Amino acid sequence: MAHFEKAKNLNEWLDQRLAINTLKRVLNTEYWIPKDINFLWAMGMVLAATFGMLVLSGIFLLMYYKPDTNLAFDSVNYTIMSEVGYGWFWRHIHGVGASIVFLIIYIHMFTGIYYGSYKKGRELIWLSGMGLFVAFSAEAFSGYMLPWGQMSYWAGMVITNLFSGGSLELNGLVEWIRGDYVPGDAFLTRFFMLHVLLLPLVIIGLIVLHFGTLRIPHVNNQEGAEIDFKEAADLWKAGKKKESKVIPFSPVFLSKDIFVMGVYFILFFYLVFYNFNFAMDPVNFDPADGLKTPAHIYPEWYFLWSYEILRPFGKDAGLIAFAIAQLALFFLPFIDRSPNVAPAHKRGLFQVWFWVLIIDMIALTAMGKLPPTDPTFAFIGLVSAWTFLALGPILFIITMFEKKIEKGA
Amino acid sequence: MKENEKDRRDFMGMALGACAAVGGVGALYAAKRTWDPLPSVKAAGFTTIDLSGAQENVLNIEKWRGKPIFVLKKSADMKADERDIVIGSDRFHVSIGLCTHLGCIPAYEKDQHKFKCACHGGEFDASGHQIFGPPPSPLVIPPFKIDGTKLVLGESGPEYQKMLDAGITA
């Protein structure tokens, strides 16, 4: 056994047994962050904080929610909203949080794309982040089922039907996933399990992995400069803070993170208290009815772009396009052939590509919300879907010919 | 001695691997069965519909296995089809009222004699054939048995068997 001395205080007692001083150093005071980064790099901590809000509010909702098709709707819309003291507060935090978390995820993702933070050495940061995006999507979808309103039911119907494999007609698989011929009690309880246990565990695991992937390649910076972290850290530790290109994560960078989070939470709670309705679909205030489809069904705003990629094609082609749309971004580090880790505005054609991607996704989102009946909008949707699918090969080609840029780091 | 010890550890490793594989397969099978529809769900799969009161060109929606069932009595001016269920001199269109694209319920447009799906714009005619949009196949006819003027859903009668053999319904 190791040698133990009598500890003078609690910190020392714990340090002898848990090495907390080493942990603190490795994870906080000597985890180096480049100075040259802007507020967009604070989105990671904003996301972690929002996830914390979702877990916390979810725990309170869990105490009154009933996962039963006869009781679920009223347990949410009557018991939690009207009877439970401050039940509305937790629900609105949960509803707004679930919507806003995707806005921040998209900002976080596109920041990574803009600054080339997915490139060589940082592939795992990107892949674990995309894993988190998929896990959050599944978490959002399973949560959307729980109030058992009309949109819950029909979203469950449509999304589980995707697993019939187009013309393969795998109805047995769909019935197995649902545990019934249609979304029913078995379906609700298993999605309840996914939402409150299995998927949160997966998300927490992936967050730990995502943080871990950052530790060795370090976060990127605004110029994409390669920093000798050891040299820069030594300068900082020697007291030459001005000359050093890095700062410690805690407390120096964290203070900036916390400032950004402060601004963010002002907006967040403004939405929770005064504008929560944007996160609540009116159709979901009708109880689920298996004999009546709503006149126009659409997903939440953050899934509209991929829904619109599915919609303009036939069943099989739509399914394939949808699968490509879901998976395409995973391959970004391998599609981008350019050696340049630099912001898009220094990379010529890549900058054009980046903004076309943003505009295309906004167009897909807007078209996805509209009913499928107008031929003009359906045509714009079709063109946007093809554009999205074409952007991958285009990126491969333009980055292959991208010249190495000289950086004045 | 060293060699001998290695062999014994290899054997233990392989034995552990074999046990884990058997246990793993067993657990996977149990998990698969756990997610299967319950026997009570499967057993509640029969519904009887009385067709004698049906009115021409008025869509009735019944329920079978939680799914909506379209029952449409065709009027004389509506085209006969091999998918029709004939009872006496009456012709009926009976199908599972879920779009074959992704499972929404199409609405019946009385004047145009067609079904329109609001989700992705699919259309079917009054016999259930897909005529526009993404649906890959006609509306599905549920297993039925004719019993006088009544229809028993969930049981395959000779008329249904004939449609199935002819490939008219999936």
XYZ file of C-alpha atoms in Angstrom:
579
model
C 0.000 0.000 0.000
C 1.054 3.548 -0.633
C 2.406 5.607 2.218
C -0.058 7.954 3.928
C 0.830 10.872 6.183
C -1.537 12.502 8.603
C -3.294 15.178 6.575
C -3.390 18.794 7.752
C -6.683 19.577 6.039
C -9.441 18.061 3.939
C -7.802 19.044 0.653
C -4.614 17.250 1.593
C -6.544 14.227 2.872
C -8.395 13.959 -0.434
C -5.263 14.646 -2.480
C -3.480 11.699 -0.886
C -6.338 9.408 -1.837
C -7.672 10.885 -5.095
C -4.830 13.021 -6.449
C -7.227 15.945 -6.748
C -4.407 18.471 -7.104
C -3.116 16.629 -10.183
C -6.631 16.395 -11.603
C -7.208 20.082 -11.040
C -3.957 20.875 -12.805
C -4.560 18.582 -15.784
C -8.188 19.528 -16.314
C -8.220 23.173 -15.266
C -5.282 25.298 -14.245
C -2.824 23.799 -16.745
C -5.221 22.909 -19.542
C -4.099 25.490 -22.077
C -6.424 27.455 -24.320
C -5.198 29.726 -27.150
C -5.715 33.439 -26.494
C -6.862 34.034 -30.056
C -10.426 32.744 -29.890
C -13.730 34.577 -29.872
C -17.079 34.108 -28.138
C -18.047 31.301 -30.556
C -15.629 29.032 -28.698
C -17.753 29.434 -25.575
C -20.633 27.488 -27.200
C -19.306 24.189 -25.856
C -19.759 25.322 -22.272
C -23.088 26.960 -23.183
C -24.202 23.555 -24.466
C -22.992 21.771 -21.352
C -24.910 24.278 -19.211
C -28.070 23.887 -21.326
C -27.824 20.106 -21.050
C -27.574 20.609 -17.287
C -30.787 22.687 -17.357
C -32.520 19.951 -19.365
C -31.478 17.226 -16.913
C -32.545 19.296 -13.924
C -35.943 20.327 -15.315
C -36.432 16.772 -16.626
C -35.988 15.346 -13.133
C -38.829 17.554 -11.856
C -41.105 16.659 -14.789
C -40.367 12.973 -14.234
C -41.957 13.129 -10.787
C -45.452 13.725 -12.193
C -45.316 12.410 -15.752
C -47.188 9.133 -16.436
C -45.946 6.953 -19.310
C -49.354 5.477 -20.185
C -51.305 6.303 -23.347
C -54.453 7.001 -21.292
C -52.752 9.232 -18.753
C -49.753 10.816 -20.458
C -51.547 13.725 -22.152
C -53.329 14.871 -18.990
C -50.333 14.309 -16.748
C -48.449 16.854 -18.858
C -51.155 19.301 -19.876
C -53.244 19.257 -16.738
C -51.284 17.918 -13.747
C -47.881 19.422 -14.503
C -49.171 22.627 -16.102
C -52.010 23.475 -13.700
C -51.714 21.518 -10.484
C -48.048 21.056 -9.663
C -46.582 24.198 -8.108
C -44.192 25.713 -10.653
C -44.727 22.673 -12.905
C -45.127 25.097 -15.833
C -41.696 26.503 -14.989
C -39.917 23.162 -15.418
C -41.882 22.335 -18.519
C -41.086 25.635 -20.175
C -37.387 25.306 -19.277
C -37.477 21.792 -20.752
C -39.372 22.808 -23.893
C -37.355 25.970 -24.589
C -34.107 24.184 -23.678
C -34.831 21.314 -26.075
C -35.346 23.773 -28.929
C -32.540 26.229 -28.098
C -29.994 23.470 -27.530
C -30.233 22.694 -31.259
C -29.678 26.342 -32.195
C -26.477 26.315 -30.127
C -25.442 22.920 -31.532
C -25.806 24.276 -35.078
C -23.774 27.413 -34.185
C -21.139 25.183 -32.568
C -21.049 22.901 -35.634
C -20.816 25.678 -38.191
C -18.125 27.424 -36.123
C -16.127 24.198 -36.382
C -16.684 24.044 -40.135
C -15.871 27.734 -40.694
C -12.546 27.591 -38.846
C -11.558 24.100 -40.086
C -11.567 22.685 -36.553
C -12.369 19.176 -37.822
C -9.096 18.751 -39.686
C -6.083 16.520 -39.234
C -5.464 15.748 -35.583
C -8.939 16.923 -34.606
C -11.012 14.307 -36.495
C -12.126 12.638 -33.276
C -13.390 15.935 -31.883
C -15.596 16.230 -34.970
C -16.728 12.590 -34.972
C -17.612 12.538 -31.264
C -19.407 15.856 -31.746
C -21.437 14.433 -34.629
C -22.187 11.428 -32.417
C -23.533 13.879 -29.863
C -25.668 15.542 -32.530
C -27.242 12.191 -33.448
C -27.750 11.281 -29.779
C -29.373 14.669 -29.102
C -31.630 14.161 -32.147
C -32.786 10.788 -30.816
C -33.242 12.305 -27.353
C -35.334 15.153 -28.783
C -37.454 12.799 -30.865
C -38.118 10.362 -28.007
C -39.005 13.287 -25.736
C -41.391 14.687 -28.328
C -43.396 11.436 -28.100
C -44.038 11.718 -24.377
C -46.894 14.289 -24.155
C -48.807 11.919 -26.501
C -50.439 14.660 -28.536
C -51.352 14.469 -32.215
C -47.894 15.495 -33.456
C -46.279 13.011 -31.063
C -48.392 10.176 -32.408
C -48.042 10.998 -36.075
C -44.347 11.833 -35.862
C -43.925 8.431 -34.213
C -45.949 6.816 -36.991
C -44.023 8.473 -39.830
C -40.535 8.086 -38.352
C -40.978 4.430 -37.387
C -42.348 3.755 -40.887
C -38.947 4.868 -42.224
C -37.669 1.546 -40.871
C -39.854 -0.389 -43.298
C -36.925 0.084 -45.711
C -38.903 1.578 -48.594
C -40.054 -1.076 -51.040
C -38.485 -3.788 -48.897
C -41.718 -3.542 -46.831
C -40.096 -4.637 -43.578
C -43.383 -4.323 -41.687
C -42.285 -6.937 -39.171
C -39.362 -4.723 -38.197
C -41.626 -1.703 -37.759
C -44.069 -3.693 -35.608
C -41.129 -4.991 -33.575
C -39.841 -1.462 -32.961
C -43.327 -0.332 -31.909
C -44.287 -3.493 -30.063
C -47.719 -3.079 -31.683
C -49.324 -2.576 -35.085
C -49.455 1.172 -34.446
C -47.743 3.449 -31.904
C -49.385 2.431 -28.614
C -48.582 1.746 -24.989
C -45.545 -0.446 -25.662
C -44.189 2.253 -27.970
C -44.717 5.034 -25.431
C -43.076 3.182 -22.542
C -40.041 2.150 -24.525
C -39.502 5.686 -25.812
C -39.951 6.888 -22.234
C -37.146 4.540 -21.193
C -34.956 5.778 -24.033
C -35.622 9.413 -23.169
C -35.031 9.281 -19.424
C -32.391 6.584 -19.104
C -30.566 5.062 -22.029
C -30.059 8.103 -24.260
C -29.042 10.462 -21.423
C -26.415 7.892 -20.409
C -25.173 7.749 -23.995
C -25.083 11.559 -24.164
C -23.144 11.875 -20.901
C -20.678 9.250 -22.113
C -20.227 11.059 -25.418
C -19.749 14.426 -23.671
C -16.914 12.907 -21.614
C -15.407 11.479 -24.809
C -15.863 14.808 -26.631
C -13.997 16.666 -23.841
C -11.339 13.947 -23.840
C -10.731 14.284 -27.589
C -9.888 17.971 -27.037
C -7.185 17.428 -24.456
C -4.346 16.411 -26.795
C -4.937 18.285 -30.078
C -6.229 21.327 -28.102
C -8.889 23.664 -29.397
C -8.291 25.398 -32.702
C -7.948 29.192 -32.886
C -9.196 31.997 -35.102
C -6.194 31.929 -37.437
C -5.748 28.159 -37.418
C -2.210 28.810 -36.147
C -0.153 25.868 -34.953
C 0.872 26.660 -31.403
C 3.668 24.969 -29.476
C 1.591 24.511 -26.363
C 4.471 23.412 -24.183
C 6.614 26.421 -25.030
C 3.675 28.816 -24.671
C 2.645 27.245 -21.365
C 6.183 27.585 -20.002
C 6.134 31.284 -20.864
C 2.848 31.709 -18.994
C 4.136 29.800 -15.985
C 7.303 31.910 -15.987
C 5.111 34.973 -15.558
C 5.434 36.211 -19.152
C 1.698 36.307 -19.624
C 1.754 38.950 -22.357
C 4.214 37.021 -24.511
C 2.462 33.675 -24.123
C -0.049 32.652 -26.752
C -2.093 30.595 -24.290
C -4.105 31.010 -21.131
C -5.182 28.390 -18.610
C -8.745 27.100 -18.959
C -9.526 27.851 -15.337
C -9.973 30.447 -14.100
C -8.863 32.668 -17.009
C -10.760 31.307 -20.011
C -13.639 30.102 -17.882
C -14.358 33.688 -16.859
C -15.041 34.476 -20.532
C -17.155 31.315 -20.879
C -19.182 32.384 -17.873
C -19.698 35.886 -19.263
C -21.037 34.426 -22.532
C -23.234 32.011 -20.567
C -24.559 34.950 -18.563
C -25.656 36.757 -21.722
C -27.074 33.503 -23.084
C -29.110 32.741 -19.983
C -30.672 36.220 -20.062
C -32.010 35.316 -23.527
C -32.874 31.779 -22.388
C -34.984 32.896 -19.441
C -36.551 35.684 -21.471
C -37.833 32.892 -23.741
C -38.840 30.672 -20.818
C -40.927 33.386 -19.170
C -42.237 35.481 -22.054
C -41.963 33.512 -25.287
C -42.182 29.815 -24.488
C -44.846 29.234 -27.149
C -42.378 29.066 -30.022
C -41.213 25.714 -28.647
C -44.749 24.323 -28.295
C -46.533 23.044 -31.388
C -50.255 23.883 -31.229
C -51.163 20.547 -32.869
C -49.619 18.726 -29.914
C -52.272 20.205 -27.638
C -54.772 17.791 -29.232
C -54.629 14.316 -27.670
C -53.234 11.560 -29.913
C -55.845 10.085 -32.276
C -54.924 7.115 -34.433
C -57.913 7.705 -36.723
C -57.176 11.307 -37.676
C -54.023 12.739 -39.249
C -53.396 16.444 -38.682
C -53.918 18.438 -41.893
C -50.232 19.226 -42.217
C -47.498 17.484 -40.291
C -43.947 18.699 -39.952
C -41.146 18.152 -37.440
C -39.651 20.703 -35.063
C -37.612 23.445 -36.761
C -34.265 21.769 -36.148
C -35.208 18.673 -38.185
C -36.889 20.524 -41.064
C -33.828 20.580 -43.326
C -33.376 16.803 -43.290
C -37.148 16.258 -43.507
C -37.206 18.400 -46.655
C -34.423 16.266 -48.169
C -36.658 13.216 -47.629
C -39.833 14.786 -48.945
C -39.434 15.648 -52.650
C -38.250 12.170 -53.709
C -40.093 8.874 -54.070
C -40.152 6.441 -51.165
C -36.901 4.553 -51.819
C -34.921 7.490 -53.197
C -36.218 9.681 -50.364
C -35.061 7.164 -47.780
C -31.589 6.978 -49.328
C -31.330 10.792 -49.614
C -32.435 11.101 -45.988
C -29.824 8.582 -44.823
C -27.119 10.427 -46.778
C -28.223 13.745 -45.259
C -27.994 12.286 -41.755
C -24.544 10.801 -42.270
C -22.833 13.174 -44.734
C -21.474 15.578 -42.129
C -19.716 12.734 -40.294
C -17.342 12.387 -43.237
C -16.395 16.077 -43.429
C -12.790 15.586 -42.187
C -12.254 13.010 -44.926
C -14.071 14.831 -47.727
C -12.109 18.053 -47.183
C -8.783 17.301 -48.890
C -7.169 20.677 -48.218
C -4.186 20.885 -45.820
C -5.236 24.353 -44.663
C -6.471 24.804 -41.141
C -7.679 28.351 -41.561
C -10.891 30.340 -41.354
C -13.097 30.117 -44.437
C -12.502 33.757 -45.451
C -8.853 32.883 -46.129
C -9.589 29.771 -48.169
C -11.024 31.077 -51.450
C -13.660 28.744 -52.907
C -14.215 27.052 -49.562
C -15.730 30.285 -48.301
C -18.252 30.252 -51.162
C -18.981 26.595 -50.423
C -19.539 27.356 -46.725
C -22.060 30.129 -47.348
C -23.878 28.096 -50.025
C -24.223 25.329 -47.429
C -25.660 27.758 -44.857
C -28.089 29.331 -47.345
C -29.118 25.909 -48.673
C -29.871 24.628 -45.185
C -31.912 27.743 -44.404
C -33.834 27.249 -47.686
C -34.453 23.563 -46.845
C -35.656 24.564 -43.376
C -38.071 27.150 -44.774
C -39.437 24.802 -47.472
C -39.756 21.921 -44.976
C -42.224 23.942 -42.948
C -44.533 24.685 -45.889
C -47.320 22.328 -46.980
C -46.303 20.035 -49.871
C -49.014 21.337 -52.171
C -47.509 24.475 -53.722
C -45.566 23.483 -56.871
C -43.170 26.499 -56.768
C -42.084 25.826 -53.216
C -41.918 22.090 -53.872
C -39.559 22.874 -56.776
C -37.359 25.098 -54.593
C -37.301 22.243 -52.064
C -36.241 19.764 -54.727
C -33.450 22.029 -55.988
C -32.246 22.661 -52.424
C -32.223 18.926 -51.680
C -30.153 18.217 -54.800
C -27.841 21.113 -53.901
C -27.244 19.607 -50.468
C -26.442 16.216 -51.958
C -24.099 17.803 -54.512
C -22.200 19.865 -51.933
C -20.247 16.823 -50.678
C -18.607 15.894 -54.009
C -18.081 19.606 -54.762
C -16.199 20.042 -51.486
C -14.017 17.042 -52.336
C -13.092 18.550 -55.708
C -12.540 22.186 -54.701
C -10.460 21.299 -51.656
C -8.312 18.930 -53.713
C -7.173 21.916 -55.745
C -6.926 24.312 -52.809
C -3.422 25.776 -52.612
C -1.490 25.689 -49.378
C -1.781 29.135 -47.863
C 1.082 30.898 -46.157
C 0.208 31.800 -42.644
C 1.772 34.618 -40.720
C 1.226 32.899 -37.408
C 6.663 -24.873 -16.928
C 6.278 -21.417 -18.525
C 4.902 -22.940 -21.747
C 2.539 -25.100 -19.760
C 1.176 -22.104 -17.838
C 0.542 -20.214 -21.071
C -1.485 -23.115 -22.448
C -3.627 -23.191 -19.320
C -4.301 -19.455 -19.485
C -5.151 -19.725 -23.168
C -7.627 -22.452 -22.334
C -9.239 -20.283 -19.635
C -9.450 -17.406 -22.073
C -11.145 -19.543 -24.705
C -13.538 -21.047 -22.161
C -14.479 -17.549 -21.014
C -14.951 -16.451 -24.615
C -17.230 -19.408 -25.388
C -19.357 -18.853 -22.257
C -19.634 -15.134 -23.010
C -20.667 -15.846 -26.610
C -23.407 -18.301 -25.558
C -24.647 -15.923 -22.863
C -24.541 -12.975 -25.249
C -26.580 -14.728 -27.939
C -29.096 -15.846 -25.306
C -29.434 -12.336 -23.934
C -29.873 -10.882 -27.431
C -32.631 -13.388 -28.167
C -34.359 -12.522 -24.878
C -34.097 -8.802 -25.699
C -35.543 -9.391 -29.171
C -38.490 -11.339 -27.736
C -39.084 -8.663 -25.079
C -39.673 -6.092 -27.797
C -42.080 -8.293 -29.786
C -45.781 -7.299 -29.697
C -47.459 -8.851 -26.640
C -49.839 -11.846 -27.087
C -52.729 -9.687 -25.878
C -51.933 -7.165 -28.603
C -51.850 -9.886 -31.248
C -55.025 -11.554 -30.000
C -57.127 -8.389 -30.225
C -56.751 -8.482 -34.000
C -60.324 -9.170 -35.234
C -63.031 -6.642 -36.091
C -66.466 -7.165 -37.658
C -67.933 -4.441 -39.870
C -71.575 -4.429 -41.005
C -71.758 -3.130 -44.571
C -75.546 -3.129 -44.985
C -76.023 0.480 -43.837
C -73.284 1.995 -46.014
C -74.148 4.941 -48.259
C -72.727 5.489 -51.717
C -69.627 7.681 -52.017
C -69.504 8.331 -48.259
C -66.261 7.243 -46.627
C -66.628 5.341 -43.366
C -63.583 4.934 -41.197
C -63.534 1.880 -38.953
C -60.751 0.703 -36.632
C -58.806 -2.554 -36.816
C -55.582 -3.272 -34.914
C -55.428 0.429 -34.042
C -55.338 1.307 -37.731
C -58.025 3.175 -39.625
C -59.961 1.109 -42.183
C -61.520 2.850 -45.183
C -64.922 1.530 -46.225
C -66.286 3.177 -49.351
C -69.430 1.999 -51.112
C -68.975 2.753 -54.783
C -71.706 4.485 -56.744
C -72.749 3.260 -60.197
C -70.686 5.911 -62.024
C -67.486 4.820 -60.274
C -65.245 2.477 -62.218
C -65.268 -1.179 -61.171
C -61.920 -2.594 -60.125
C -60.404 -5.988 -59.386
C -59.727 -4.696 -55.858
C -63.444 -4.202 -55.153
C -65.171 -6.382 -52.610
C -68.480 -7.441 -54.168
C -71.437 -8.220 -51.908
C -74.638 -8.943 -53.847
C -74.940 -6.081 -56.335
C -72.847 -3.661 -54.251
C -69.191 -2.909 -54.754
C -67.006 -1.737 -51.865
C -63.519 -0.366 -51.587
C -62.016 -1.557 -48.295
C -58.417 -0.779 -47.343
C -56.121 0.121 -44.480
C -56.391 3.914 -44.460
C -52.680 4.597 -44.160
C -50.697 6.077 -47.010
C -48.208 3.485 -48.254
C -45.481 6.129 -48.271
C -45.015 6.875 -44.572
C -48.325 6.011 -42.964
C -50.438 9.179 -42.696
C -54.214 8.988 -43.200
C -55.260 10.360 -46.607
C -58.452 12.399 -46.731
C -61.276 11.450 -49.147
C -62.221 14.072 -51.713
C -65.834 13.252 -52.414
C -66.207 15.177 -55.660
C -62.987 14.014 -57.270
C -63.351 10.413 -56.034
C -59.820 10.331 -54.718
C -57.759 10.111 -51.539
C -55.205 12.848 -50.861
C -52.446 12.506 -48.288
C -51.547 15.774 -46.576
C -48.118 14.649 -45.407
C -46.227 14.310 -48.667
C -48.864 14.956 -51.313
C -49.584 11.356 -52.336
C -52.895 10.596 -54.099
C -54.942 7.416 -54.587
C -58.048 6.817 -56.689
C -61.292 5.397 -55.286
C -59.982 1.855 -55.829
C -56.819 2.609 -53.836
C -54.372 2.767 -56.760
C -51.615 5.341 -56.306
C -52.014 8.014 -58.979
C -49.682 10.819 -57.842
C -46.728 11.534 -55.554
C -44.378 9.318 -53.597
C -46.577 6.330 -52.534
C -44.870 3.208 -53.964
C -47.896 0.865 -53.894
C -51.704 0.853 -53.702
C -53.547 1.114 -50.379
C -53.308 -2.233 -48.601
C -56.420 -4.428 -48.354
C -56.618 -6.002 -44.890
C -57.286 -9.766 -44.572
C -61.085 -10.166 -44.667
C -63.823 -12.786 -44.739
C -67.292 -12.109 -46.107
C -70.056 -13.220 -43.753
C -73.448 -12.288 -45.255
C -73.460 -8.478 -45.305
C -70.700 -8.399 -42.695
C -66.959 -8.267 -43.125
C -64.650 -9.941 -40.606
C -61.216 -8.270 -40.620
C -58.194 -10.259 -39.491
C -59.416 -13.515 -41.017
C -58.589 -14.569 -44.593
C -61.613 -15.723 -46.605
C -61.476 -17.231 -50.113
C -62.055 -13.816 -51.770
C -59.097 -12.343 -49.925
C -56.961 -15.381 -50.719
C -57.770 -14.921 -54.399
C -56.640 -11.261 -54.303
C -53.487 -12.264 -52.450
C -52.657 -14.997 -54.983
C -53.276 -12.600 -57.873
C -50.845 -10.116 -56.273
C -53.510 -7.410 -56.021
C -52.664 -6.646 -52.400
C -49.564 -7.076 -50.302
